[in-house]
CSV table of C-alpha atoms in Angstrom, one decimal:
chain,number,residue,atom,x,y,z
A,1,MET,CA,6.7,-2.3,-5.5
A,2,GLY,CA,10.1,-0.7,-4.5
A,3,ARG,CA,9.9,1.9,-1.9
A,4,ILE,CA,6.1,2.0,-1.9
A,5,THR,CA,6.0,-0.9,0.5
A,6,ALA,CA,8.6,-2.4,3.3
A,7,ARG,CA,8.6,-5.7,5.1
A,8,ARG,CA,9.1,-5.9,8.9
A,9,PRO,CA,9.0,-8.8,11.4
A,10,ILE,CA,6.0,-8.7,13.6
A,11,GLU,CA,4.2,-11.0,16.5
A,12,ARG,CA,0.9,-12.1,15.4
A,13,ILE,CA,-1.4,-12.9,18.1
A,14,THR,CA,-4.6,-14.6,17.9
A,15,VAL,CA,-6.8,-14.6,20.9
A,16,GLY,CA,-7.1,-18.1,22.6
A,17,ARG,CA,-4.7,-19.6,20.1
A,18,GLY,CA,-1.3,-18.1,21.0
A,19,SER,CA,1.2,-16.1,18.8
A,20,ALA,CA,3.7,-16.5,16.0
A,21,ARG,CA,6.3,-14.6,14.2
A,22,ARG,CA,5.8,-13.5,10.6
A,23,VAL,CA,6.9,-10.9,8.2
A,24,ASP,CA,4.4,-8.0,7.5
A,25,THR,CA,4.1,-5.7,4.6
A,26,LEU,CA,3.7,-2.1,5.4
A,27,ALA,CA,3.0,1.2,3.1
A,28,VAL,CA,6.3,3.2,3.1
A,29,GLU,CA,5.9,6.7,4.8
A,30,GLU,CA,8.5,9.4,3.9
A,31,PRO,CA,8.7,13.2,3.8
A,32,LEU,CA,8.8,15.1,0.7
A,33,GLU,CA,9.9,18.6,0.6
A,34,ILE,CA,8.7,20.7,-2.4
A,35,ARG,CA,11.1,23.5,-3.7
A,36,LEU,CA,10.4,26.1,-6.3
A,37,ALA,CA,13.5,27.3,-7.9
A,38,GLY,CA,15.5,26.0,-5.0
A,39,ARG,CA,13.5,27.5,-2.3
A,40,PRO,CA,11.6,25.4,0.0
A,41,LEU,CA,7.9,25.8,-0.5
A,42,ALA,CA,6.0,22.7,1.3
A,43,VAL,CA,6.7,19.5,3.3
A,44,THR,CA,4.2,16.8,2.9
A,45,MET,CA,4.4,13.2,4.2
A,46,ARG,CA,3.8,10.8,1.3
A,47,THR,CA,4.1,7.3,0.0
A,48,PRO,CA,7.2,7.5,-2.6
A,49,GLY,CA,6.4,7.4,-6.4
A,50,HIS,CA,4.7,9.8,-8.6
A,51,ASP,CA,6.5,12.7,-7.0
A,52,VAL,CA,6.3,14.7,-9.8
A,53,GLU,CA,2.6,14.6,-9.9
A,54,LEU,CA,2.2,15.2,-6.4
A,55,ALA,CA,4.1,18.3,-6.6
A,56,ALA,CA,2.1,19.4,-9.8
A,57,GLY,CA,-1.2,18.4,-8.1
A,58,PHE,CA,-0.3,20.2,-4.9
A,59,LEU,CA,0.4,23.6,-6.9
A,60,VAL,CA,-2.9,23.3,-8.7
A,61,SER,CA,-4.7,22.8,-5.2
A,62,GLU,CA,-3.1,25.9,-3.9
A,63,GLY,CA,-3.7,27.9,-6.8
A,64,VAL,CA,0.0,28.6,-8.0
A,65,ILE,CA,-0.8,27.0,-11.2
A,66,ALA,CA,-3.8,25.9,-13.4
A,67,ARG,CA,-2.6,24.5,-16.8
A,68,GLY,CA,0.1,22.3,-18.2
A,69,GLU,CA,2.0,25.0,-19.7
A,70,ASP,CA,2.7,26.6,-16.3
A,71,PHE,CA,4.7,23.4,-15.1
A,72,ARG,CA,8.2,23.7,-16.6
A,73,GLY,CA,9.7,20.4,-14.9
A,74,ALA,CA,11.0,19.0,-11.8
A,75,ILE,CA,14.0,17.1,-10.6
A,76,HIS,CA,14.9,15.3,-7.5
A,77,CYS,CA,17.9,16.5,-5.7
A,78,GLY,CA,19.8,15.5,-2.5
A,79,GLY,CA,18.5,17.0,0.7
A,80,PRO,CA,18.8,17.0,4.6
A,81,GLY,CA,19.9,13.6,5.8
A,82,ALA,CA,21.7,12.8,2.6
A,83,GLY,CA,25.2,13.1,4.4
A,84,GLY,CA,27.0,13.2,1.1
A,85,GLU,CA,26.0,9.5,0.3
A,86,GLY,CA,24.0,10.5,-2.7
A,87,ASN,CA,20.2,11.4,-3.6
A,88,THR,CA,17.6,10.7,-1.0
A,89,TYR,CA,14.8,11.3,-3.6
A,90,ASN,CA,13.0,13.0,-0.7
A,91,VAL,CA,13.5,16.6,-2.1
A,92,LEU,CA,12.0,17.7,-5.3
A,93,ASP,CA,12.9,20.8,-7.0
A,94,VAL,CA,10.4,22.4,-9.2
A,95,ALA,CA,10.7,24.8,-12.2
A,96,LEU,CA,7.7,26.9,-13.3
A,97,ALA,CA,7.3,28.7,-16.5
A,98,PRO,CA,8.4,32.2,-16.6
A,99,HIS,CA,5.0,33.6,-16.9
A,100,VAL,CA,4.1,32.1,-13.5
A,101,ALA,CA,4.4,34.4,-10.7
A,102,PRO,CA,6.0,32.8,-7.6
A,103,PRO,CA,4.1,32.5,-4.3
A,104,SER,CA,5.0,35.3,-1.6
A,105,PRO,CA,7.4,34.2,1.1
A,106,ASP,CA,4.5,34.4,3.6
A,107,LEU,CA,2.4,32.1,1.6
A,108,ALA,CA,5.3,29.6,1.2
A,109,ARG,CA,5.7,29.7,5.1
A,110,SER,CA,1.8,28.8,5.4
A,111,PHE,CA,2.3,26.1,3.0
A,112,TYR,CA,5.2,24.7,5.1
A,113,THR,CA,3.2,24.6,8.2
A,114,THR,CA,-0.1,23.4,6.8
A,115,SER,CA,0.8,21.0,4.0
A,116,SER,CA,-0.3,17.8,5.9
A,117,CYS,CA,-3.7,19.0,6.4
A,118,GLY,CA,-4.5,21.6,4.0
A,119,VAL,CA,-6.4,24.9,4.2
A,120,CYS,CA,-9.2,25.0,6.8
A,121,GLY,CA,-12.0,27.4,7.8
A,122,LYS,CA,-14.4,30.0,6.7
A,123,ALA,CA,-11.7,32.1,5.1
A,124,SER,CA,-10.5,29.5,3.1
A,125,ILE,CA,-13.7,28.7,1.6
A,126,ASP,CA,-14.1,32.4,0.3
A,127,ALA,CA,-10.4,31.9,-1.0
A,128,VAL,CA,-11.2,28.8,-3.0
A,129,GLU,CA,-14.1,30.4,-4.8
A,130,THR,CA,-12.0,33.3,-5.6
A,131,VAL,CA,-8.8,31.5,-6.7
A,132,SER,CA,-10.1,28.8,-8.6
A,133,SER,CA,-9.6,29.2,-12.3
A,134,TYR,CA,-12.4,26.6,-13.1
A,135,ASP,CA,-16.3,26.9,-12.6
A,136,VAL,CA,-17.5,23.6,-11.5
A,137,ALA,CA,-21.1,24.9,-11.0
A,138,THR,CA,-21.3,25.3,-15.0
A,139,ASP,CA,-20.3,21.8,-15.7
A,140,ALA,CA,-23.2,20.3,-17.6
A,141,ALA,CA,-21.8,16.5,-16.7
A,142,THR,CA,-24.3,13.9,-15.3
A,143,VAL,CA,-23.7,10.5,-14.0
A,144,PRO,CA,-26.1,7.5,-13.6
A,145,ALA,CA,-26.7,6.2,-10.1
A,146,GLU,CA,-26.0,2.8,-11.3
A,147,ARG,CA,-22.5,3.8,-12.4
A,148,LEU,CA,-21.7,5.5,-9.2
A,149,ALA,CA,-22.6,2.4,-7.3
A,150,GLN,CA,-20.1,0.8,-9.3
A,151,LEU,CA,-17.2,2.9,-8.7
A,152,PRO,CA,-15.9,2.0,-5.5
A,153,GLY,CA,-15.6,-1.8,-6.5
A,154,VAL,CA,-13.7,-0.6,-9.8
A,155,LEU,CA,-11.3,1.6,-7.6
A,156,ARG,CA,-10.8,-1.3,-5.0
A,157,ALA,CA,-9.9,-3.6,-7.9
A,158,HIS,CA,-7.1,-1.3,-9.0
A,159,GLN,CA,-5.4,-0.7,-5.4
A,160,ALA,CA,-2.3,-2.9,-5.9
A,161,ALA,CA,-0.4,-1.5,-2.9
A,162,PHE,CA,-3.4,-1.6,-0.7
A,163,ASP,CA,-3.8,-5.4,-1.3
A,164,LYS,CA,-0.3,-5.7,0.1
A,165,THR,CA,-0.5,-3.4,3.0
A,166,GLY,CA,-4.1,-2.4,4.0
A,167,GLY,CA,-2.6,1.0,4.6
A,168,LEU,CA,-3.1,3.4,1.7
A,169,HIS,CA,-5.8,5.6,0.4
A,170,ALA,CA,-6.7,5.9,-3.3
A,171,ALA,CA,-8.2,8.4,-5.7
A,172,ALA,CA,-9.6,7.7,-9.2
A,173,LEU,CA,-10.9,9.7,-11.9
A,174,PHE,CA,-13.7,8.4,-14.4
A,175,ARG,CA,-15.4,9.9,-17.2
A,176,ALA,CA,-18.7,10.6,-16.0
A,177,GLY,CA,-21.3,10.0,-18.9
A,178,GLU,CA,-21.9,7.1,-21.1
A,179,ALA,CA,-19.4,6.3,-23.5
A,180,ASP,CA,-19.9,6.9,-27.2
A,181,ALA,CA,-20.4,3.7,-28.9
A,182,GLY,CA,-18.0,4.0,-31.7
A,183,ALA,CA,-15.1,6.0,-29.7
A,184,PRO,CA,-11.7,4.4,-29.2
A,185,ASP,CA,-12.1,4.8,-25.4
A,186,ALA,CA,-15.6,3.4,-25.1
A,187,ASP,CA,-14.9,1.5,-21.8
A,188,ASP,CA,-15.9,4.3,-19.4
A,189,ALA,CA,-15.8,1.6,-16.7
A,190,ALA,CA,-12.2,1.8,-16.5
A,191,PRO,CA,-10.5,4.7,-14.6
A,192,LEU,CA,-8.5,7.2,-16.1
A,193,VAL,CA,-5.9,7.0,-13.4
A,194,VAL,CA,-5.8,5.6,-10.0
A,195,ARG,CA,-3.3,6.9,-7.3
A,196,GLU,CA,-2.4,5.4,-3.9
A,197,ASP,CA,-0.9,7.2,-1.0
A,198,VAL,CA,-0.7,7.2,2.8
A,199,GLY,CA,-2.3,10.4,2.6
A,200,ARG,CA,-5.7,10.8,1.1
A,201,HIS,CA,-4.8,14.5,-0.1
A,202,ASN,CA,-1.9,13.1,-1.6
A,203,ALA,CA,-3.3,10.5,-3.5
A,204,LEU,CA,-5.7,13.5,-5.2
A,205,ASP,CA,-2.9,15.5,-5.6
A,206,LYS,CA,-1.2,12.8,-7.4
A,207,ALA,CA,-4.2,12.0,-9.8
A,208,VAL,CA,-4.7,15.7,-10.3
A,209,GLY,CA,-0.9,16.3,-11.1
A,210,TRP,CA,-1.2,13.3,-13.8
A,211,ALA,CA,-4.1,15.4,-15.5
A,212,LEU,CA,-2.0,18.6,-15.6
A,213,LEU,CA,1.0,17.2,-16.8
A,214,GLY,CA,-1.0,15.3,-19.5
A,215,GLY,CA,-2.7,18.6,-20.4
A,216,ARG,CA,-6.0,17.5,-19.3
A,217,LEU,CA,-7.2,20.4,-16.9
A,218,PRO,CA,-9.9,21.4,-16.3
A,219,LEU,CA,-11.2,18.0,-15.4
A,220,SER,CA,-14.5,18.7,-16.8
A,221,GLY,CA,-17.0,15.9,-17.4
A,222,THR,CA,-15.2,13.8,-14.6
A,223,VAL,CA,-16.1,12.1,-11.5
A,224,LEU,CA,-13.5,11.7,-8.6
A,225,GLN,CA,-14.0,8.5,-6.3
A,226,VAL,CA,-12.1,8.3,-3.1
A,227,SER,CA,-11.6,5.4,-1.1
A,228,GLY,CA,-12.3,7.2,2.4
A,229,ARG,CA,-14.3,9.9,3.6
A,230,ALA,CA,-15.0,13.3,2.0
A,231,SER,CA,-13.1,16.1,3.9
A,232,PHE,CA,-13.1,19.8,3.2
A,233,GLU,CA,-9.7,19.6,1.7
A,234,LEU,CA,-10.7,16.8,-0.9
A,235,VAL,CA,-13.5,19.1,-2.0
A,236,GLN,CA,-11.3,21.8,-2.3
A,237,LYS,CA,-8.8,20.1,-4.2
A,238,ALA,CA,-11.5,19.0,-6.6
A,239,VAL,CA,-13.0,22.4,-7.2
A,240,MET,CA,-9.4,23.7,-7.9
A,241,ALA,CA,-8.9,20.9,-10.7
A,242,GLY,CA,-12.4,21.7,-12.1
A,243,ILE,CA,-13.8,18.3,-11.1
A,244,PRO,CA,-17.7,18.5,-11.0
A,245,ILE,CA,-18.6,15.2,-9.0
A,246,LEU,CA,-17.0,13.7,-5.9
A,247,SER,CA,-17.9,10.4,-4.8
A,248,ALA,CA,-16.8,8.7,-1.5
A,249,VAL,CA,-17.5,5.5,0.3
A,250,SER,CA,-17.7,7.2,3.5
A,251,ALA,CA,-19.1,10.0,5.2
A,252,PRO,CA,-18.6,13.9,4.1
A,253,SER,CA,-17.8,16.4,6.9
A,254,SER,CA,-20.1,19.4,7.3
A,255,LEU,CA,-17.6,21.9,6.1
A,256,ALA,CA,-17.0,19.8,2.8
A,257,VAL,CA,-20.7,20.0,2.2
A,258,GLU,CA,-20.8,23.7,2.7
A,259,LEU,CA,-17.9,24.1,0.2
A,260,ALA,CA,-19.4,21.8,-2.3
A,261,GLU,CA,-22.7,23.3,-2.1
A,262,ARG,CA,-21.4,27.0,-2.6
A,263,SER,CA,-18.9,25.7,-5.3
A,264,GLY,CA,-21.7,23.8,-7.2
A,265,LEU,CA,-19.9,20.5,-7.1
A,266,THR,CA,-22.0,17.4,-6.8
A,267,LEU,CA,-21.0,15.6,-3.6
A,268,VAL,CA,-22.1,11.9,-2.8
A,269,GLY,CA,-21.1,10.1,0.2
A,270,PHE,CA,-21.7,6.6,1.7
A,271,VAL,CA,-21.6,5.0,-1.8
A,272,ARG,CA,-22.1,1.3,-0.6
A,273,GLY,CA,-23.8,-1.5,-2.5
A,274,ASP,CA,-26.7,0.0,-4.2
A,275,THR,CA,-27.3,2.9,-1.8
A,276,MET,CA,-25.7,6.4,-1.7
A,277,ASN,CA,-26.4,10.1,0.0
A,278,VAL,CA,-26.4,12.8,-2.4
A,279,TYR,CA,-25.5,16.0,-0.5
A,280,THR,CA,-25.2,18.8,-3.2
A,281,ARG,CA,-26.2,19.2,-6.6
A,282,GLY,CA,-28.2,16.1,-7.1
A,283,ASP,CA,-29.4,17.2,-10.7
A,284,ARG,CA,-26.2,15.6,-11.8
A,285,VAL,CA,-26.9,12.0,-10.7
A,286,VAL,CA,-29.6,10.5,-13.0
């Protein structure tokens, strides 16, 4: 898996049975500096891979861009620590379309200091409601409860890097409704995309970036399935991408529920076996 995983020697201890030396596989974590037209914008700790998607999704999440035509391209370049020895692939320079206004320097500094955890607090909820280009409250998508119950297992089956490391979060996008019988893509059980990363926010940004680069925003009529808890930040990113339904295998935070309620997003948590908790917009779960 290239730079996604790394192998390190460890001592494995079994209580009552002693210890043994072995090699363990770890998830790689490295910094990625995102630049806009050569100027530093944000630094995030991520698992290498799908970096262009990560940058594109991050810019969607922060309201800088909203559609595929806003994103012109990106290239890895040498960065701090390269020492003249070549490209570190830890700096990505992004070019936006001429019609996209760059973020102000003050906003760029804010990105730089908070990119690891996203936005927080009451003012941020108001900002999300104001900035998002998409109104998820008007999305008419519905999803059968039986289908939601299956999604964690489908997501888990596609987590190749997690199988090796046990240390990666994942985010996947699915179609919400039943497939049309005669449609070419009739297998709605299959995910549209799955992305893994040491950061749950990065995994989602990669999935959203995939959608942006493919001209698929807004993500109307989709379900976002995540492998962990539903934080405020994940709800924020879903709203910014136009995703109407967010399903998580673990608990949501109080602020995540508040933002989901105010934004009209369906938030489902503790999706385990045949049970789940529906926190907001339960009319979409049938």
